[in-house]
Amino acid sequence: MSNSMRDLVIGEAELDDEEDDESFDEETGETRDRDRSKKQDIDDSSEEDEDDEDEEEIKKVREGFIVDEDEDEDEEIDDEEERRKRKRKRRQERRVEEELDEEDLDLIGESIPNWERKQPTQSKFKRLKRGHRDDETRSTERRGLDQMFSDEDEEVVDERPYGGRSNRAAADEFEDFIEEDYPEDEDELQRQREDEEVARPRDKGISGGVIDRTGLDRDALEDMDAIFGNGAEYDWALEVEEDEEVRKQEEQTLELKDVFEPSQLAEKLLTDEDNEIRFTDEPERFQLDRKPFKHLQITADQFKEESHWIANLMWPKKQLAADLQVPFHKAVAKVLEYFLVEELEVPYVFQHRKDYLIHARKTRNPEHRDDPEAPEYIVNAEKLLTQDDLWRILELDIKFRSLIEKRNALEKTYDNLKAAGGIEDNMVPKMIEQAVDMEQLQDLQDYVNFQYSSELKDIAAMNGNTKATKRPGAKSSIFDRMRKSRAYKMVKAYGITPDRLAQNVLREGQKVIADDEQNLPIDLADSLTDSDFPTGELVLYQARQMYAEELFMSPRMRKLFRTQFYQMGEVSCRRTDKGLRRIDEAHPYYEIKYLINQTIADLARRPELFLKMMKAEEEGLIEVRLRLQNEREFRRQLHAEFASDNYSELADAWNNERQKVLDVAFPKLEKVIIKGVKDTLRTACQEEILRLCREEYLKKLDQAPLKPKGMILGTQPRILAFSNGMGDSNRDPVFWASVQEEGRVVDHGKLMNLARDESQRDAFADLVDHRKPDAIAVSGFSADTHRLVRDLEALVQEKNLMGPEYLDPDTDDYRSDPLEVIVVNDEVARLYKDSPRAQAEHPTIPSVTRYCIALAKYLQNPMKEYAALGKDVATLQYNPCQHLLPQDKLWKTLETAMVDMVNLCGVDINEAVSDSYVANLLPYVAGLGPRKATSVIKTINTNGGNVNTREELVGDPDNKKLPVVGPRVWNNCASFLIIDYDSSISTSEPLDNTRVHPEDYELGRKMAADALELDEEDVKVETDNNGPGAIVRKLFKMEEQEKVNELILEEYAEQLEKNFNQRKRATLETIRAELQVPYEELRRPIAPLSPDQIFVMFTGETKDSLAEGMTIPVNLRVVKDDFAIAKLDCGVEGRIEAHEVTLRNGSMREAIHVGQTVQAKLLDLNRKDFNAKLSLREELVRKPYKRPMDHDHHHGTWDRELEDQDKEDLKEKDKVTGRTQRVIKHPLFRTFNSTQAEEYLGSQAPGDVIIRPSSKGHDHLTVTWKVADGVFQHIDVLELDKETEYTLGRQLRIGGKYQYSDLDELIVDHVKAMAKKVDEMMGHEKFKKGSLADLERWLVSYSDANPNRSIYMFCINPKYPGYFNLCFKASRSSPIGIWNVKVVPHAFEMMKNQYPDMRALCNGFKLRFNSEMSKVQQGRR
């Protein structure tokens, strides 16, 4: 649970909580004297005299001698009725308490470690609001004599809400765990105090029989009741009052949303909307995808239209034979029917409707003539749709729904115009019908809003909507005036409408030639002047603007421009002034810096290029320009279609006017179309990269558990995992963990120096002999792990450590091979080792050991490990450009891959109920999702915790089993939920352990009977005696499964299609396979990592970040006369030969020395053996590295002229500034600019730091460190006492306040000290993750729920790295205040005061706030 929620629970979030802490002891529940005296002083100050006068009277009332006049009404209530009323109220309260399901509370309580759910009997906080007066009177509260000895004493006292009046509803919004303040209304407060005085109980010390306060015995009372009545005749009135009370309490029923903040409910999927999804009998993913179109109904005609629309979009990419186009369209329509009508998810359709995804061609077999035993026909099956295609259809269905919704809205608008305004515009309905994408519909919407803006305003006014309908940014008023004025005749004088002009260019219909007016344009304009447009020049100008706007709004003209840009558009990049220096040759954007003349087709083949362009443009580094290759020709064509074909001075004048109109309209059309084309192209490129990410993720998931020799594929092995973490395997401990087949950790520990320490090597051999692993897993996150791998392999050979025995098929003897040492992909283990899940599962185990456990589990089942990551899978690397994708789209795409693979493998439902690790797979089962998965497990537990048959999931009233899922969801998920077959249980259904769907069980039983050659009578006897599953059970029992291979399935399939119109050929093949090996493992064997993959994993260096030709800093470790050994930053060792060092009249030892950090040129990198060849020759080191380009720069696609010019300009600037490349001898020094520094630190841990050159000159350095994810602080360091211009200063000063003697001292005492404070802040309970806007929304929500409470929280300020926002809200009506908190070395700084820790900072804030409030109050006086 968040720290902010913990504040919400324990009530520490008030600004004045120091005073509250003194007034109430949370441990004992008692009030402290200090605050009580304060409270008494407050009470006595207002009514002191009156209280003194009444003290004696109050005392008498307490003792029962007299009855206070104010109690007359209470005394008239019959005691028996009062007791019944109270009991009824208590029952209602218990029902309210039951509204909060215990498992729901526990589910949210998981995120609140220190919170325990309060029981109804606890009254610790119920007394807070009543205050300290109430403590003195609680023990003497009066009640009826007939209840004097009731066992429910405490319940009577506690039946009222804490601090509430006696007639308030029992369920307050945050009852039982948030302290309430006093009522704001003084009258309410006074009435409450009077209630407390009146309702004080009498002494409890009376004992004996029932005595009425009148002094009458029971007989006398009965006589009195007979005479005067006992009030029963008024029961009806009391019942009405009780019913009203019950109704009010039901209205105030305490629900989860009353207890927990919305963000927590949303996080745990417990909102009302989540519950609706959870209990609606529709696949969860369908509900989420279609949520925006929940009320949209697709008609039969629209369904046909949608199937053609989707098929037409997909067909060009399918590259199938032309004669398959009709079957392809039918297949798309059928799949769409399954999705929309039958609500079947992708895995179901792919698994159980395969026959509709393929096209079978049946041809005669020519060999049948000569060989009668040969088949008469040959069937060739063409796959029309893949599983990827099914997801694409589902995605396009959502887009079509959006299209239909937009179209319906547009049609409604036009119908309103026709009905109310009498508008008839045939172009609108015609083009609405032709529109096939959102852009065309938006064009029509813009046209209608522009052309009929005044009519739409009138309609809106008639409907009571005073806000006029108008296109944002449109100058509708001037155009409306123009349309209504005489000057509009000038627009018509151009001789052709904009729509007709567009049709001319598009070659739609018969060409219409513009007619010329009889007067010159200026003369006609002079004759059309009026009060709005008083001069001819103004009329002429506004006419041009009006016609240009009509051209701009013409849907056909936009369609024409859009078509031209898609066909003839060219994209070029132009670096900005900012990008000129930022994008150097090592920058990832350099490959697009001077890229020009890229066609749309070129970019479609290289989608990452365009995404980089758009990202660089967002960062202000380049400008992406889109222009027409044939712009001049296109302009000429437009004018030719617009101009009249007359030859005269008058015609020339009008054609000249038409040209001016085109000059106005062309840039406007160009701008809007370019934006749309770029957005569309970006979306298409994103979809392509998403497809590649999905493919890569599928490869990761498509890995079966490791299969040692002799084991069946899919069986989980025993694993012994090792890792040195970041340490040196020769000096630091090597951690290990032993994990059994079922994933249980049986042992763990650490070993030292396996390379040289013989005792440790023997301990390793003993460990292997004792645990008998099937394989050894190893991985780590340093280059030294490569040495550990070699040590382990050598140990296995030396100690002759063997793997498990297996039967050799060649010799038919048992044998064993040396134990396999496997380098494991650790991307999941890195995320797991320090995660909350790992710490909860293994709280006492070191982080590296948890890493080893994750390595072992990865080998046992990679899919389960990826599923356990949840949405964190989106942080793994699938494509170098995935950071350019929207994260929500990436997660959704990755989810589809997991859905495919989980349903391929199936989920054992009983394992999922008992094992949360397996339960992680359940949300990906067809029909289910995270909400339904939790509901499934919860209901199964209610039913007894075990599922015996698949049919039981829809409910079994005979055995009192509740429905787990509805019929539709069950139909989707049934075949993917595995229920183990137990031959010892007669009701166990063997087909429940297969991929066969229950709808096909009869086919499976028929095939089993035919395989066993049983006739109908035998089958009937067997099923009558042993149930419907008896035949398949018999097949398994007799181990005759191979006989199903003898069946001729083609005949079965033909009969089914002929008699039942069901295509089941592929389904029959599935049944045959499942009858032989139920739920056979279909994933590929786990793939070994390549040397390149291992190198990247151990070093973090890719081919882009570390490549031959780069100049890199290295640290010299060994220096000899003829060679030197250096270590790269990534841990790889490099060798420097003597001839690769520039020697000036000396030896190698004089030129370089041990411990020195130098710049070296990387000559060669051996990624398999983790070594490199380096050069220190100055001419090579100075030569800049040029990143290789994946595309050809010839044929006019690279602006070499601008590139050369920029290089010359930069050299000139460097000459002017005197700036040269500077190198500092420190392992953290990098020749980065600020952008490169942030990119480098982006993947590092918070607190990591680099040192880099400063743009301020040679007497400055810049230290960049990572404050948090996405937040980096750049610290300017002034160097003093420098020997030379290029050496490091002996004194380093920051901000004129902090001074250090060297870089190491600066990093430790300045940067690391601040990083420690940042960790302290972000780990504090008052810190809330997220943006400032998120925190402000949270504060408002909290204040709405607690109007009289004050609250303060911290959040990070990403705009000013090193700063945090302190946000506070004194009450519901108070505005949100924000103070800045700065992190400085070893302290926090606020309002120019420093605080050593968070406790001091919080206390300082409270004092400062109270001081500020006092000043404000004094100022008001």
Coordinates of C-alpha atoms in Angstrom, one line a residue, residues 783 785-787 789-790 793 823 1089-1096 1098-1099 1101 1103 1106 1108 1132-1133 1164-1172:
A783 CA 32.0 -9.6 -17.8
T785 CA 30.6 -14.0 -15.2
H786 CA 32.2 -15.3 -18.4
R787 CA 35.1 -16.5 -16.3
V789 CA 31.1 -20.1 -16.8
R790 CA 34.5 -21.4 -17.8
E793 CA 32.6 -26.1 -17.2
V823 CA 24.1 -19.8 -19.6
L1089 CA 22.0 -18.1 -26.2
S1090 CA 24.4 -17.1 -29.0
P1091 CA 27.8 -15.7 -28.1
D1092 CA 26.5 -12.2 -29.1
Q1093 CA 23.5 -12.5 -26.8
I1094 CA 25.7 -13.7 -23.9
F1095 CA 28.1 -10.7 -24.5
V1096 CA 25.3 -8.2 -24.4
F1098 CA 27.1 -9.8 -19.4
T1099 CA 28.4 -6.4 -20.5
E1101 CA 27.2 -3.4 -24.6
K1103 CA 26.9 -3.5 -31.4
L1106 CA 30.5 -0.7 -28.5
E1108 CA 35.3 -1.5 -33.8
V1132 CA 36.3 -6.7 -21.0
E1133 CA 40.1 -6.9 -21.1
D1164 CA 39.0 -5.6 -32.7
L1165 CA 36.4 -7.0 -30.3
N1166 CA 36.0 -10.8 -29.8
R1167 CA 32.6 -11.2 -28.3
K1168 CA 32.9 -14.9 -27.8
D1169 CA 36.1 -14.8 -25.7
F1170 CA 35.5 -11.4 -24.1
N1171 CA 38.7 -9.7 -25.2
A1172 CA 39.7 -6.8 -27.4

